[in-house]
mmCIF file of C-alpha atoms in Angstrom:
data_model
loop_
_atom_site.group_PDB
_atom_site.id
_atom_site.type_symbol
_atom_site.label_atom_id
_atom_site.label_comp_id
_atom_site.label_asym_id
_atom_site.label_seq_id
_atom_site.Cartn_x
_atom_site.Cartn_y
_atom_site.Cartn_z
ATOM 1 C CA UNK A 1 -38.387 43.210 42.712
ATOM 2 C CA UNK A 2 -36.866 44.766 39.616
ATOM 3 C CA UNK A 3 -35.525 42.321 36.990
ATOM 4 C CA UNK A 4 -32.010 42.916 36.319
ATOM 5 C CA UNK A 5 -31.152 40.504 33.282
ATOM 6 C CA UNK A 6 -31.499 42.744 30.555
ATOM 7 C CA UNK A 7 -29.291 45.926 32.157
ATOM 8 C CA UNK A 8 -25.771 46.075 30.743
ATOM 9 C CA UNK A 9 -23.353 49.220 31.232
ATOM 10 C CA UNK A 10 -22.895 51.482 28.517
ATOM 11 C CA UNK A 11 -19.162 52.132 26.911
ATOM 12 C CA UNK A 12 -17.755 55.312 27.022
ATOM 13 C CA UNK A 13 -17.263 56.064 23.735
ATOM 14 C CA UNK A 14 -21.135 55.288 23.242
ATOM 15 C CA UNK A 15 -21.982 57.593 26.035
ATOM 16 C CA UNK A 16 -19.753 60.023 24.212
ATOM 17 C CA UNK A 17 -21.525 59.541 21.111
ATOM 18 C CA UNK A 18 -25.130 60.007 22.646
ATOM 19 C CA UNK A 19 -24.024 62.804 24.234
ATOM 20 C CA UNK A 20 -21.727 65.013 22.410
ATOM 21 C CA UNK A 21 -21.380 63.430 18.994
ATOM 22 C CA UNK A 22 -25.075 62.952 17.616
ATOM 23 C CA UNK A 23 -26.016 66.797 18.793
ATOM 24 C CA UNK A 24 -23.023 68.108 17.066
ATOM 25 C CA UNK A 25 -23.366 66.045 13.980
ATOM 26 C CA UNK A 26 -27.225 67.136 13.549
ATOM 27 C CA UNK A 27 -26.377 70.438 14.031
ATOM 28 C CA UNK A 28 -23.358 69.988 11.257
ATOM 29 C CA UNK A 29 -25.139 68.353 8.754
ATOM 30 C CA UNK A 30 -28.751 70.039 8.406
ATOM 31 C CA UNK A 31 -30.274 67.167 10.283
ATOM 32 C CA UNK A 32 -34.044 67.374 11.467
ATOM 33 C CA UNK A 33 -33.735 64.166 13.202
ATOM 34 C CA UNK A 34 -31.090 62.671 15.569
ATOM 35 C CA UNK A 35 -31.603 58.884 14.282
ATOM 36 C CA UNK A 36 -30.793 60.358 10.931
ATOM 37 C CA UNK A 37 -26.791 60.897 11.977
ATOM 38 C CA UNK A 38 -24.536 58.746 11.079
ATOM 39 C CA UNK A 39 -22.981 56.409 13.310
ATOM 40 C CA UNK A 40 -20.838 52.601 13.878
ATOM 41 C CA UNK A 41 -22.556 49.952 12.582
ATOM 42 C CA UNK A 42 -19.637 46.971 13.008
ATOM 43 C CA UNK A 43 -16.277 46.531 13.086
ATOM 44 C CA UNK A 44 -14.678 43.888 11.207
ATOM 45 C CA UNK A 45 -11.797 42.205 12.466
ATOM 46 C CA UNK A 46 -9.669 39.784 10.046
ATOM 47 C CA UNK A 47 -6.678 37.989 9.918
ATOM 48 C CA UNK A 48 -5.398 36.091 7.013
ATOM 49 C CA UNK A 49 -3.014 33.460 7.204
ATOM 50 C CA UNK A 50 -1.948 33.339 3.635
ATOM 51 C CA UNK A 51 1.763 31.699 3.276
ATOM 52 C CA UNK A 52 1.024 29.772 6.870
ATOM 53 C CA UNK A 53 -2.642 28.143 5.776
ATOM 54 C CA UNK A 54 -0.956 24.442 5.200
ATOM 55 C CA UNK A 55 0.079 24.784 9.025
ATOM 56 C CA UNK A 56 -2.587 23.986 11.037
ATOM 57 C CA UNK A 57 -1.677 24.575 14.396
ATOM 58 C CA UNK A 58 -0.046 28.008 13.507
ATOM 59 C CA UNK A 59 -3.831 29.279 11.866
ATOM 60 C CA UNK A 60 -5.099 27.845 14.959
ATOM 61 C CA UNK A 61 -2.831 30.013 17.013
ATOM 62 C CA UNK A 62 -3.661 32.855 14.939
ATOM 63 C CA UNK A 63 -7.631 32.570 15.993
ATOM 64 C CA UNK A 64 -6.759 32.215 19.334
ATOM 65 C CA UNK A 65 -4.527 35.627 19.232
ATOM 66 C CA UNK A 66 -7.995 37.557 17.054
ATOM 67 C CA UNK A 67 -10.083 35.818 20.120
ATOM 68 C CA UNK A 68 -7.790 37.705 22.866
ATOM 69 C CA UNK A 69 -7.605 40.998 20.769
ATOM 70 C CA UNK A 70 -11.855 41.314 20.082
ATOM 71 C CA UNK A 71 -12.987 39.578 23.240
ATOM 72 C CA UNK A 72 -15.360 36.736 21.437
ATOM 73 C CA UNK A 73 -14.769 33.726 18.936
ATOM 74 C CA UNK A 74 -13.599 33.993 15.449
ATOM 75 C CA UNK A 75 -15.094 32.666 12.585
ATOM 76 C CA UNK A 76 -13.032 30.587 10.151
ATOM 77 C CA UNK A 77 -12.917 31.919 7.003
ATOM 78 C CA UNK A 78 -12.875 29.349 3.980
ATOM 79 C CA UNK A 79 -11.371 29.431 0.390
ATOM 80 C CA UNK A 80 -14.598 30.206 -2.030
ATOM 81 C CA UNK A 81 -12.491 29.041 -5.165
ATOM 82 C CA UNK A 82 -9.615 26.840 -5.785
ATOM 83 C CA UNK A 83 -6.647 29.108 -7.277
ATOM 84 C CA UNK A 84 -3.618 26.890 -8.488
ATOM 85 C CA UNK A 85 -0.819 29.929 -8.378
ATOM 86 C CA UNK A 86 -1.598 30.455 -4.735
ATOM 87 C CA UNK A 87 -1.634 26.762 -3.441
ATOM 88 C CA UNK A 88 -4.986 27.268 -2.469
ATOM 89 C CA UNK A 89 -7.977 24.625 -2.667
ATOM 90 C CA UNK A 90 -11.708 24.945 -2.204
ATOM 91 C CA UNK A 91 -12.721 25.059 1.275
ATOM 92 C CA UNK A 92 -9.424 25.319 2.638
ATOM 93 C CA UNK A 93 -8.957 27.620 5.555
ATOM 94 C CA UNK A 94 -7.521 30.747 4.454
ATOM 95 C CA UNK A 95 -8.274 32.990 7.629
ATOM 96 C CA UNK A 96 -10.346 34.536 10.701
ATOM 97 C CA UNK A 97 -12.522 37.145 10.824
ATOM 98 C CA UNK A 98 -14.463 38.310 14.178
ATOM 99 C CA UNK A 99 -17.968 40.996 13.225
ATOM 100 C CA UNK A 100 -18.555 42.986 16.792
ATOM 101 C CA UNK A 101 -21.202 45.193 17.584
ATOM 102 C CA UNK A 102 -23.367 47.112 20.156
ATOM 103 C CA UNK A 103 -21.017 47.635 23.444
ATOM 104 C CA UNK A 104 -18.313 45.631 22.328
ATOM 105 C CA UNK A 105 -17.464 46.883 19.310
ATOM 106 C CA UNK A 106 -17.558 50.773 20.989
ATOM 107 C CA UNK A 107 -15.138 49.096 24.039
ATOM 108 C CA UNK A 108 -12.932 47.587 20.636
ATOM 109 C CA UNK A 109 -13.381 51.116 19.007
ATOM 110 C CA UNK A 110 -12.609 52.996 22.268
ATOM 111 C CA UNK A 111 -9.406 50.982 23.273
ATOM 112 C CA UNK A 112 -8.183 51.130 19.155
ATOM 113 C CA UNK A 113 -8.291 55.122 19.461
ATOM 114 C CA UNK A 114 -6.718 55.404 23.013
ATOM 115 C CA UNK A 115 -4.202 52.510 23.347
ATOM 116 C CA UNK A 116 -3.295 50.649 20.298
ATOM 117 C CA UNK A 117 -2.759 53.663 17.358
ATOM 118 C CA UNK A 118 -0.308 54.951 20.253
ATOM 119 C CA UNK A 119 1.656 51.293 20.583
ATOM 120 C CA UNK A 120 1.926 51.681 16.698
ATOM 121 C CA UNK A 121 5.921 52.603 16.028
ATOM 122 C CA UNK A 122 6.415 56.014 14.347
ATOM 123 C CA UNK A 123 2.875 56.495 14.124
ATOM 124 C CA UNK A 124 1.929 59.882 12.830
ATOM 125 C CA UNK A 125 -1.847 59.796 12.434
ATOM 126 C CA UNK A 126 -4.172 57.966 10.061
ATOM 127 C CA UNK A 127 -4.909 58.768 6.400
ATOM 128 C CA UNK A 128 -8.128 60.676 6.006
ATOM 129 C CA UNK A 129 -8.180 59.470 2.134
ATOM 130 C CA UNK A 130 -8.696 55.251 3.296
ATOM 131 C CA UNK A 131 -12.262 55.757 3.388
ATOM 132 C CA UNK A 132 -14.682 54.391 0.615
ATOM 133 C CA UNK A 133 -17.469 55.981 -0.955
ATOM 134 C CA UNK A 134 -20.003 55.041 1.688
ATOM 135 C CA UNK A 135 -17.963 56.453 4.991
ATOM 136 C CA UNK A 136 -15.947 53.016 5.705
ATOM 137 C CA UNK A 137 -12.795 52.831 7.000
ATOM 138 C CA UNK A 138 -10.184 50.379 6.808
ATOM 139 C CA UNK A 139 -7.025 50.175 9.060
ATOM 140 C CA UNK A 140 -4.032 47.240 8.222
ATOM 141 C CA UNK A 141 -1.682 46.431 10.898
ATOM 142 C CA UNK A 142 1.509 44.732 9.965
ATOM 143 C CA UNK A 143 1.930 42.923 13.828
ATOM 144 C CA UNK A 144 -0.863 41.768 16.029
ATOM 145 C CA UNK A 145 1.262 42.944 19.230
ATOM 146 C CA UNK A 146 -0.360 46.699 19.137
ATOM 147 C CA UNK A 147 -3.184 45.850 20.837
ATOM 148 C CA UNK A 148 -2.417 45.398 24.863
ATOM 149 C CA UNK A 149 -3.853 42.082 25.169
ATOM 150 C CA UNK A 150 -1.392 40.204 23.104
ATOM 151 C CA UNK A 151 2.254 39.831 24.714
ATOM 152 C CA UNK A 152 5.032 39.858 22.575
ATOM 153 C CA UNK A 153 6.770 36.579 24.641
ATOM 154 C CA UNK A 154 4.196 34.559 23.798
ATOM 155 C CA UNK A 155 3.808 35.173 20.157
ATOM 156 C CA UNK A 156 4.935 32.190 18.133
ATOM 157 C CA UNK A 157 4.514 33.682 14.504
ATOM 158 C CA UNK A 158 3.899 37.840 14.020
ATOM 159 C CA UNK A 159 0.616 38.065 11.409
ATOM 160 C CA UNK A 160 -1.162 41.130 9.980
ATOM 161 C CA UNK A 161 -5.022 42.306 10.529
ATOM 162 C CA UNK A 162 -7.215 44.405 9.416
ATOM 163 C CA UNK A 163 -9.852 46.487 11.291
ATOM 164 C CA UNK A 164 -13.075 47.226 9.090
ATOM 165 C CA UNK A 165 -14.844 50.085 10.471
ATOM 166 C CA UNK A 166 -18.574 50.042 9.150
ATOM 167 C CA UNK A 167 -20.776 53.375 9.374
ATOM 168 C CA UNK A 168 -24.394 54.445 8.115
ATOM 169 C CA UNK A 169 -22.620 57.402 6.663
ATOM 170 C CA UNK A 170 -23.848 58.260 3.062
ATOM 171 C CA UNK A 171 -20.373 59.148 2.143
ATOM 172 C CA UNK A 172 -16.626 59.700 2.865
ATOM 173 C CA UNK A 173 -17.587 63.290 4.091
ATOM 174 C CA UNK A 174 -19.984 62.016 6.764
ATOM 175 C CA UNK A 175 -17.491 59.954 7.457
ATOM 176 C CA UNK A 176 -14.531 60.940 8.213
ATOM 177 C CA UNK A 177 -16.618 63.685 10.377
ATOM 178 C CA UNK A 178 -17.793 60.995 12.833
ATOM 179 C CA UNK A 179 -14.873 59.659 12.309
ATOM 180 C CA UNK A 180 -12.787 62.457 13.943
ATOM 181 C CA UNK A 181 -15.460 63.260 16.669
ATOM 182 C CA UNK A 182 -15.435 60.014 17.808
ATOM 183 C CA UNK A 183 -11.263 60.781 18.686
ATOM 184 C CA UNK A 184 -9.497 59.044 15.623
ATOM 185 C CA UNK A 185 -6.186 60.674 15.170
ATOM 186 C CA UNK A 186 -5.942 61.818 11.440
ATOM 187 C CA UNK A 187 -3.559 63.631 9.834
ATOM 188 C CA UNK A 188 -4.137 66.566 7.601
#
């Protein structure tokens, strides 16, 4: 009797990356070692509810929207300082943020490339120069209503995100190369 707990089915995109990725990025960059190529670490998911924080039911709404989009609880993110000229006390809620990883974040990664860059209106690829120094890359949308789970008829109030896309690449070079492999549209 086998024990069948601990099997889980592997994303595409990681397949891809095991596959067709790691090879060609060893080859690419001089690697003697396949562990040593860079690849996703996490992907950050946050909303902030700036102007709309006093409102609780609103930020609550907003968590609930980030829980549909990544597939698992948000955190609440809290107010580290007080700042007077933004209405904003210690501890006060301020935001959400949702950290995937493993299959989930290459299923969030793999449904960001294929189906919400193409919902984005007049899209017309991403900006190759939004990485930082260490082979990050950051995407802001202005509506949460790109990505498929969220209808527009039942949005009360439209909110931003931002997608944090975390790599072990040593810089923006690396980057943007698995970047690109991996089937993000970027512009030249």
């Amino acid at each position: 009797m086998t024990n069948k707990i601990h099997e889980t089915k592997i994303s595409r995109l990681r397949k891809k990356y095991n596959d067709e990725v790691a090879p060609f990025l060893k080859k690419e960059l001089g690697l003697t070692n396949i562990l040593a190529c860079p690849k996703l670490i996490k992907v950050t998911v946050n909303v902030g509810t700036g102007k709309i924080a006093k409102q609780t039911d609103v930020v609550e709404t907003a968590g609930k929207t980030l829980e549909k989009i990544t597939g698992q609880r948000p955190v609440k993110t809290l107010a580290k300082k007080s700042v007077a000229s933004f209405k904003v006390r210690e501890g006060s809620a301020i935001g959400w943020k949702a950290t995937l990883r493993g299959n989930r974040m290459y299923e969030f990664v793999d449904k960001l490339v294929n189906v919400t860059l193409a919902r984005v209106r007049d899209f017309r690829g991403l900006d190759p120069k939004r990485f930082d120094r260490q082979g990050n890359y950051s995407i802001g949308f202005k509506e949460q209503i790109m990505f498929p789970e969220v209808s527009s008829d039942s949005v009360q109030l439209f909110h931003g995100l931002e997608v944090t896309i975390t790599t072990s690449a040593k810089n923006a070079k690396e980057g943007l190369l698995l970047l690109k492999k991996l089937g993000f549209p970027f512009h030249d």
